[in-house]
Tab-separated table of C-alpha atoms in Angstrom:
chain	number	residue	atom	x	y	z
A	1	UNK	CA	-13.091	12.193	6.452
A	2	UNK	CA	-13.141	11.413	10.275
A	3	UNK	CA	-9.704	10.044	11.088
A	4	UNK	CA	-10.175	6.459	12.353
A	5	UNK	CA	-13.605	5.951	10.719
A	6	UNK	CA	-11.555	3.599	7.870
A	7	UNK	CA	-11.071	0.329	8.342
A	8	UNK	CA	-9.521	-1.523	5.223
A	9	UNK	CA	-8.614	-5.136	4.036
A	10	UNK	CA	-6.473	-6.108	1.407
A	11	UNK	CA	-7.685	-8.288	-1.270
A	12	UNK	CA	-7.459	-10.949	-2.346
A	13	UNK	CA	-6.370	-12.970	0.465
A	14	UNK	CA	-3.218	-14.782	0.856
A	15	UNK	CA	-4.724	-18.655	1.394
A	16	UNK	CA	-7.196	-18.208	-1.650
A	17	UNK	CA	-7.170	-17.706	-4.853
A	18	UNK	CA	-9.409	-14.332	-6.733
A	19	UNK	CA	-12.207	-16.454	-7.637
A	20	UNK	CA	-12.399	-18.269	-4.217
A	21	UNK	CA	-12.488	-14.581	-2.377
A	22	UNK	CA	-16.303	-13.905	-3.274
A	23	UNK	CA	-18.127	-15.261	-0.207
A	24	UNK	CA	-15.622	-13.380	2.169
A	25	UNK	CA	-15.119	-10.293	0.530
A	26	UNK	CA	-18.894	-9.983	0.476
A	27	UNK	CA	-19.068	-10.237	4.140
A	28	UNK	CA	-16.489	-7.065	5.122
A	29	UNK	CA	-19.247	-4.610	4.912
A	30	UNK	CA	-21.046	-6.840	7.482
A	31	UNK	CA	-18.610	-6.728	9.688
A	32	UNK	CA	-17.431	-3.038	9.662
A	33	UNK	CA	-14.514	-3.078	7.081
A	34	UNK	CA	-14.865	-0.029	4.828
A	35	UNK	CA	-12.353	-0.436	2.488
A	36	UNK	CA	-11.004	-2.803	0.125
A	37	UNK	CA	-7.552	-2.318	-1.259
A	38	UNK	CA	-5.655	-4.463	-3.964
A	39	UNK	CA	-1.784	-4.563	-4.167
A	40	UNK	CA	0.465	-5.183	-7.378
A	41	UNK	CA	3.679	-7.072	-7.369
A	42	UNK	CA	4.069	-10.517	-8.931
A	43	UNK	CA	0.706	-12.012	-7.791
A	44	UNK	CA	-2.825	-10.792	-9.299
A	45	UNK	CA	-2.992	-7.432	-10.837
A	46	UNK	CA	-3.906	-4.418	-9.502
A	47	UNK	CA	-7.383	-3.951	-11.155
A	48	UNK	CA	-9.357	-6.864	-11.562
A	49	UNK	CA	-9.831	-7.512	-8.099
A	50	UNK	CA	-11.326	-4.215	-7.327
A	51	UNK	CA	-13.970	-4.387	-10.462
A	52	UNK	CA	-14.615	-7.622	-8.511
A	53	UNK	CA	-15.007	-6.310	-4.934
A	54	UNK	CA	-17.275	-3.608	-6.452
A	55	UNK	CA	-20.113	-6.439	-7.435
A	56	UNK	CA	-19.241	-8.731	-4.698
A	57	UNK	CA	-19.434	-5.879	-1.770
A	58	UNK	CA	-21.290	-2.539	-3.040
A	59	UNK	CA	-20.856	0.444	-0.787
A	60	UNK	CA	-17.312	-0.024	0.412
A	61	UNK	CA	-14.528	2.127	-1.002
A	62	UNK	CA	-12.006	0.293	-3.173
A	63	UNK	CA	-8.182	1.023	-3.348
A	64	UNK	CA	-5.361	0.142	-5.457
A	65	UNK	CA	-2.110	-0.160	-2.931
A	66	UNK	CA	-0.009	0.801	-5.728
A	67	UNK	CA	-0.028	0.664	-9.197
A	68	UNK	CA	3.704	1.451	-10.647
A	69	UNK	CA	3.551	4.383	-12.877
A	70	UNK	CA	6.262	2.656	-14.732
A	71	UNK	CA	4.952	-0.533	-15.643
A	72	UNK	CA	1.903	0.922	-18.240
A	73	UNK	CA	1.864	3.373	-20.360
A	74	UNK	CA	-0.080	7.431	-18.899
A	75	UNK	CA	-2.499	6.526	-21.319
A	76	UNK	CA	-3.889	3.324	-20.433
A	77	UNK	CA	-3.150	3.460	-16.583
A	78	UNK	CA	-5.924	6.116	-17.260
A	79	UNK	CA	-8.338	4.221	-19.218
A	80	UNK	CA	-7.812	1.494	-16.455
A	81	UNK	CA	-8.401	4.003	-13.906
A	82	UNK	CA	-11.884	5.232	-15.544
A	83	UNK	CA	-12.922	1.887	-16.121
A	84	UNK	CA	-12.909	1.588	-12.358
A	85	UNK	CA	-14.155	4.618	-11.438
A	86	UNK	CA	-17.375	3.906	-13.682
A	87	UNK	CA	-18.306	0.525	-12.341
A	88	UNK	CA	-17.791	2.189	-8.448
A	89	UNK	CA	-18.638	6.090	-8.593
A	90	UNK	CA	-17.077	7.892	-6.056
A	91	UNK	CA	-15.691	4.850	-4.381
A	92	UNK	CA	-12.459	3.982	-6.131
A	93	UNK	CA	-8.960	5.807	-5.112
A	94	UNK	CA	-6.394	5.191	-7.596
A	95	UNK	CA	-3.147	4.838	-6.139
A	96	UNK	CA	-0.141	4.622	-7.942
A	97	UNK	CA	3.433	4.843	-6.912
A	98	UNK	CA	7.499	4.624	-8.095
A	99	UNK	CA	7.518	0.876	-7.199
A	100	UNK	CA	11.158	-0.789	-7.295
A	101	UNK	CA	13.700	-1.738	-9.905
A	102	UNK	CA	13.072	-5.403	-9.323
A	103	UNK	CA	9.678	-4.803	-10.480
A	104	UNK	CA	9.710	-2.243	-13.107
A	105	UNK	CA	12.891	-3.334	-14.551
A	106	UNK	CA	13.571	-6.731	-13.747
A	107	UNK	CA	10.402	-8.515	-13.866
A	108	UNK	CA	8.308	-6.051	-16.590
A	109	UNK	CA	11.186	-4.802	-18.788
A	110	UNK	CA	10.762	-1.203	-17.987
A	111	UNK	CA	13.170	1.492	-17.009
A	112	UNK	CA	13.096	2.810	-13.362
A	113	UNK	CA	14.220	6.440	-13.944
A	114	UNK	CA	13.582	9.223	-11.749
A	115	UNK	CA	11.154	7.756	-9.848
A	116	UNK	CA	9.738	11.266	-8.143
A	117	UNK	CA	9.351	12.818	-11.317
A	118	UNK	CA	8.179	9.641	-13.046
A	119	UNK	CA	5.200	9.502	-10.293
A	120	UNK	CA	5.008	13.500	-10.245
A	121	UNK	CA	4.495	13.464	-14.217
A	122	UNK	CA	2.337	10.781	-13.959
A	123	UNK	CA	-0.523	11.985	-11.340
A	124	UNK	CA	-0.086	15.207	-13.457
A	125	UNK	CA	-1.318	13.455	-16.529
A	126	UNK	CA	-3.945	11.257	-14.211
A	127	UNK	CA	-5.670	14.565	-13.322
A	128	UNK	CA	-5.950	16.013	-16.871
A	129	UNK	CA	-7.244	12.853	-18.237
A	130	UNK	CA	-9.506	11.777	-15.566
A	131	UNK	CA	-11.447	15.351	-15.839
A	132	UNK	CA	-11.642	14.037	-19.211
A	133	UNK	CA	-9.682	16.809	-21.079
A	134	UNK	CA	-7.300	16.293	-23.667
A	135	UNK	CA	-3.682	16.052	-23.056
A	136	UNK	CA	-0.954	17.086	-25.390
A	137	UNK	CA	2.022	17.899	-22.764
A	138	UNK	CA	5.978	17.101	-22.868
A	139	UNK	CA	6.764	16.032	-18.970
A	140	UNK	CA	10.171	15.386	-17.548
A	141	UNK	CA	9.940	11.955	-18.291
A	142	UNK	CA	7.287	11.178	-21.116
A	143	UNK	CA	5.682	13.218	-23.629
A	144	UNK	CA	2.028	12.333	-24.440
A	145	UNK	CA	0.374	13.990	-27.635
A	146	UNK	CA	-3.855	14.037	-28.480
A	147	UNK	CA	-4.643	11.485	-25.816
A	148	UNK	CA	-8.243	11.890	-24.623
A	149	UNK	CA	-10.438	9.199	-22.859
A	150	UNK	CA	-13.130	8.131	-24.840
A	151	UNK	CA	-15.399	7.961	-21.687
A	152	UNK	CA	-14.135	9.941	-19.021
A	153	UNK	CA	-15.590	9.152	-15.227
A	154	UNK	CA	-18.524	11.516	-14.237
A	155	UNK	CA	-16.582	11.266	-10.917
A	156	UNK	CA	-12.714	11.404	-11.530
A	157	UNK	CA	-11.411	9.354	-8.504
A	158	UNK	CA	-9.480	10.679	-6.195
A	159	UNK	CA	-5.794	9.413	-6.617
A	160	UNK	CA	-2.946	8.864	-3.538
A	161	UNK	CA	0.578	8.348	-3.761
A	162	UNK	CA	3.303	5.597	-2.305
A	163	UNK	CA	5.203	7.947	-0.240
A	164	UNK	CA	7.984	6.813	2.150
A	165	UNK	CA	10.397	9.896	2.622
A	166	UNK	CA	9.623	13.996	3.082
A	167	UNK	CA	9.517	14.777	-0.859
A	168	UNK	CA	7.059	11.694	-1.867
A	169	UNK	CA	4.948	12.381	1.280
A	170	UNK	CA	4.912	16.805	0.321
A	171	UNK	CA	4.101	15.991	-3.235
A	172	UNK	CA	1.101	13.952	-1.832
A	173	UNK	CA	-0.272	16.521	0.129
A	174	UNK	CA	0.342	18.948	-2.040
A	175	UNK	CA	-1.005	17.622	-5.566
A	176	UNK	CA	-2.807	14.362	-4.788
A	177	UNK	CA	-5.043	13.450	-1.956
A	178	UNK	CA	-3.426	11.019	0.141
A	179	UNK	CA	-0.561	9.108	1.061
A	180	UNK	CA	0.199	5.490	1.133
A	181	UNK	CA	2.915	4.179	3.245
A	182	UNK	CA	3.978	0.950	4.583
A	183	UNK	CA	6.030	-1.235	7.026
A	184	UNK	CA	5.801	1.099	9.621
A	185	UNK	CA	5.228	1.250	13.520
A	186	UNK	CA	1.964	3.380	15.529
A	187	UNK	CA	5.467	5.640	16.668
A	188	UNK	CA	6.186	6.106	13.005
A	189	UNK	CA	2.916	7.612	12.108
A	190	UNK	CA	4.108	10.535	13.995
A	191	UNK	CA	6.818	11.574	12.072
A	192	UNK	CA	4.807	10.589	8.665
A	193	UNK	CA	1.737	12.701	9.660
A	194	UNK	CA	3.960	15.729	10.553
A	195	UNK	CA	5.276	15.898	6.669
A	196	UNK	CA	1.244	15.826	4.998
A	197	UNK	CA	0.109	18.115	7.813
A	198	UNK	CA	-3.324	17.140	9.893
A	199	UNK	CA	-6.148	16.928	7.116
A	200	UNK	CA	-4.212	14.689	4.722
A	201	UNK	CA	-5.394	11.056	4.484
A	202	UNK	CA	-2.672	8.811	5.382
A	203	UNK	CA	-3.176	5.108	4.537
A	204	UNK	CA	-1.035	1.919	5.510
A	205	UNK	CA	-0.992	-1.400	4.826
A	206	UNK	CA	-0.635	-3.400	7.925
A	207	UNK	CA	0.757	-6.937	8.188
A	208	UNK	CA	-1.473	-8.806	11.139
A	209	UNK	CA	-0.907	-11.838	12.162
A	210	UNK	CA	-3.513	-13.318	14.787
A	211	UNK	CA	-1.357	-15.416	17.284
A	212	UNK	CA	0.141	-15.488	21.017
A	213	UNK	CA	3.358	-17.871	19.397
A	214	UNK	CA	5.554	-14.794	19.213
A	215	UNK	CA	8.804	-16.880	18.169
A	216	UNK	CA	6.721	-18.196	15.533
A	217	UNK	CA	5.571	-14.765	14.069
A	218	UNK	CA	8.883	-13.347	14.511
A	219	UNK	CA	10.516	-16.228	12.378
A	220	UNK	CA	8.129	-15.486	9.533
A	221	UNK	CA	7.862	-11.780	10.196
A	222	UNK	CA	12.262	-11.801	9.607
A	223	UNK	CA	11.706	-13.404	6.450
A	224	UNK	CA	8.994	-10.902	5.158
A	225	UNK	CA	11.341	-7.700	6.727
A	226	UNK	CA	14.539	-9.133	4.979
A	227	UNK	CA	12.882	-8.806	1.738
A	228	UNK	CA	11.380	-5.670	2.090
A	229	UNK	CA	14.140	-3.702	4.262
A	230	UNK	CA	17.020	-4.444	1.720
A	231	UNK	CA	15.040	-2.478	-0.991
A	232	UNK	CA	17.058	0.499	-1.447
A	233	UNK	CA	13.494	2.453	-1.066
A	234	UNK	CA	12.621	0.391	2.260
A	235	UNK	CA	16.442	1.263	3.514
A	236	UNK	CA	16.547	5.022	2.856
A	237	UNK	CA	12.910	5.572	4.656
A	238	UNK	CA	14.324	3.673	7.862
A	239	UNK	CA	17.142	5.324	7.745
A	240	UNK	CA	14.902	8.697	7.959
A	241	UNK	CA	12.401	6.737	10.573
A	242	UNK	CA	15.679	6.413	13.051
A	243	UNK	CA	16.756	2.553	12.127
A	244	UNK	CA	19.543	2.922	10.069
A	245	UNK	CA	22.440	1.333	12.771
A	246	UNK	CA	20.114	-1.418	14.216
A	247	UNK	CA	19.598	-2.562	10.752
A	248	UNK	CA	23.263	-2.219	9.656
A	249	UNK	CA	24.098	-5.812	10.367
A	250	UNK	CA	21.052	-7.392	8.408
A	251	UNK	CA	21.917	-4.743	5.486
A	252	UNK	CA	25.693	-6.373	5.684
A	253	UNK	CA	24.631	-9.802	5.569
A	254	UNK	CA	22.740	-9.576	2.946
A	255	UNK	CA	25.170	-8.004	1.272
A	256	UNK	CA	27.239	-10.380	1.521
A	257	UNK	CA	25.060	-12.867	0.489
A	258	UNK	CA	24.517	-14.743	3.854
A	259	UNK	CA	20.619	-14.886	4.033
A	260	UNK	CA	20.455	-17.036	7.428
A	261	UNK	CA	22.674	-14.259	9.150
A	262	UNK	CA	20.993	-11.601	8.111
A	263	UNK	CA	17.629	-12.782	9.255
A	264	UNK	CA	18.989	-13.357	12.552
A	265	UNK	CA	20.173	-10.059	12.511
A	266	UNK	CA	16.902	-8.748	12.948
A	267	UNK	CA	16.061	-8.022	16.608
A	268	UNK	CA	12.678	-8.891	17.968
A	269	UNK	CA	11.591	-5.320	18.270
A	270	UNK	CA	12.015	-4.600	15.248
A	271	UNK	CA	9.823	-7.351	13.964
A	272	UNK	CA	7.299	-6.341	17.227
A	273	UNK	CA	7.211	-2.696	15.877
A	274	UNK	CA	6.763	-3.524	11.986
A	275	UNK	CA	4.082	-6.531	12.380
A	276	UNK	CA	0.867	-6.654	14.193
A	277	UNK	CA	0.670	-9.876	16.462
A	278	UNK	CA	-0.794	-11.623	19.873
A	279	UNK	CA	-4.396	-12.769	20.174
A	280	UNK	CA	-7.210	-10.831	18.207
A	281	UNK	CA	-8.101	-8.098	20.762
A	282	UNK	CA	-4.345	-7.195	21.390
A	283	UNK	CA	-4.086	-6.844	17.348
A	284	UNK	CA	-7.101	-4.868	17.253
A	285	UNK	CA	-5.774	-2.674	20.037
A	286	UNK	CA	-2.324	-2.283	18.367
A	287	UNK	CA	-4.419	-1.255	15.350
A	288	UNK	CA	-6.545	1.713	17.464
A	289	UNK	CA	-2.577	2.988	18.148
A	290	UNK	CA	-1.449	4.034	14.577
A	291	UNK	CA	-4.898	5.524	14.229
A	292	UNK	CA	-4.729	7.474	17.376
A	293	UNK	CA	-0.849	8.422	15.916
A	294	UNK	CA	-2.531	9.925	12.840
A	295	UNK	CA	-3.226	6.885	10.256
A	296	UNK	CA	-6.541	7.699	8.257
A	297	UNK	CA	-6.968	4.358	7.124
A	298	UNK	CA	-5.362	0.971	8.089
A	299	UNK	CA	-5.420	-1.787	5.740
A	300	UNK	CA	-4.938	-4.906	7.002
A	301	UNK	CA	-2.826	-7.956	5.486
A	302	UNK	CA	-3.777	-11.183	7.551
A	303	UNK	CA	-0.695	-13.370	6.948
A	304	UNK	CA	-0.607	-17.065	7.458
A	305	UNK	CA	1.465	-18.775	10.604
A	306	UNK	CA	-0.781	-19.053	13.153
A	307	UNK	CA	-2.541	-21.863	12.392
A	308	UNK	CA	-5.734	-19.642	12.373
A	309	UNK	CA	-7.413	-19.552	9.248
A	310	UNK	CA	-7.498	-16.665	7.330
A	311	UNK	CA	-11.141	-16.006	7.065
A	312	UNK	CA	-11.354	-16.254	11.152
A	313	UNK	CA	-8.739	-13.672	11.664
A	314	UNK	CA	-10.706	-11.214	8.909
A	315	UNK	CA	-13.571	-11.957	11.013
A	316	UNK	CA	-11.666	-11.361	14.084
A	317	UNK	CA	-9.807	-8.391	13.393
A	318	UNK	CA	-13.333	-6.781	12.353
A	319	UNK	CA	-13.286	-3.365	14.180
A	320	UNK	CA	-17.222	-4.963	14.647
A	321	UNK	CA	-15.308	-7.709	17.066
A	322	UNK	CA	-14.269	-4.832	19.615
């Protein structure tokens, strides 16, 4: 894969509903976007829209940006996995991932326990099933006995990990065949891509948002940072990305349970670094930098707050619009 050929959108989109999404996700190809990648947290799941984007664009690649391997059972994350990978041959990339505790434990009633080798055992089962053999194997942290998919893929996809720290990101370029990553900056890419090594594909999804109020986008983009950057597994990577004391104070706050603090604890270059901003060109141009970094594939989020419609900033954030 030619680094920078990828351009990717995440789906669906965050003023529409699935079923609304048809008549713009069946323009991307049109106007250069390769990939489509869902994402998985408390909104739509992380298959349907894909078996959707497969009718409603043939020919791009589809992405899952992650799946938890702790919120299904080996067996039938596989079976959803093959169902995908028979409606799109050779376009769909499974990628799963550790997730959080809020998500696997809190929300789906799961147990988040040793998340490496959770995701570790978990790709190594993927792999077996997906070539359609039949797995009887005790792993660290499941056992799985006779299970065999009734109709494996003639073309297993290919399958990428959430990786946010050295271990996660050498386990992807060792035993899968990519990395995903997220809520980074172009300068970040560096010290990512020197972890997987040059011929790994390194994928991100990007938060963009298409507007020259900077105030504005840095309100919003505090709110969306607080949430993500108090996740113990959003902490510890920017504490290994170099952030660790300009984030202190925000961490405290929040801590403490003083939300308005700890938003305003946030300096603007953080936010300027994390989220993609300013009129379309300068966006598309802050794009080009974490692919000329070392990102494979960028996946743009368009978030709201511009006053810009969604569907014109996918339209002008096309790589066609350069």
């Amino acid at each position: 894969m030619t680094t920078g050929a990828r351009w990717g959108m995440t789906v669906p989109f965050y003023d529409r509903t699935l079923a609304a999404s048809r008549e713009l996700v069946a323009e991307l190809p049109a106007l250069g976007y390769t990939d489509v990648w869902s994402a998985e947290v408390n909104g739509v799941d992380g298959f349907v829209p894909l078996a959707l984007a497969a009718e409603w664009a043939p020919g791009v690649r589809l992405g899952s940006a992650i799946v938890p391997v702790s919120t299904r059972g080996p067996g039938l994350l596989a079976m959803s996995a093959a169902t995908l990978a028979d409606l799109a041959p050779d376009r769909f990339v499974l990628g799963i991932g550790a997730s959080s505790p809020a998500i696997v434990e809190r929300w789906n009633a799961g147990e988040f326990v040793k998340p490496f080798a959770r995701t570790r055992d978990t790709l190594r089962f993927l792999k077996k099933a997906l070539a359609g053999e039949k797995v009887t194997e005790r792993y660290e942290t499941f056992e799985v006995k006779g299970f065999r998919l009734e109709r494996a893929p003639k073309v297993p996809p290919k399958i990428v990990l959430a990786a946010l720290r050295p271990r996660m990101l050498r386990l992807a370029a060792e035993e899968a065949d990519g990395a995903i990553t997220n809520w980074l900056s172009p300068q970040d890419v560096r010290k990512v891509r020197s972890e997987i090594g040059p011929d790994t594909e390194l994928i991100a999804r990007l938060f963009v948002c298409v507007s020259e109020d900077a105030e504005k986008v840095r309100e919003l983009g505090r709110r969306m940072l607080a949430g993500y950057l108090t996740v113990p597994v959003y902490a510890a990577f920017h504490d290994w990305l170099g952030r660790g004391e300009v984030l202190r104070p925000m961490r405290e706050a929040w801590a403490a349970g003083d939300r308005p603090a700890a938003l305003r604890a946030i300096p603007d270059e953080v936010v300027d670094a994390l989220i993609v901003h300013g009129d379309a060109a300068t966006c598309r141009a802050r794009i080009r930098q974490y692919v000329d970094n070392g990102l494979s594939t960028p996946v743009l989020a368009p978030i709201p707050g511009s006053g810009i419609p969604i569907a014109q900033a996918v339209r002008d954030l096309a790589p066609t619009g350069e």
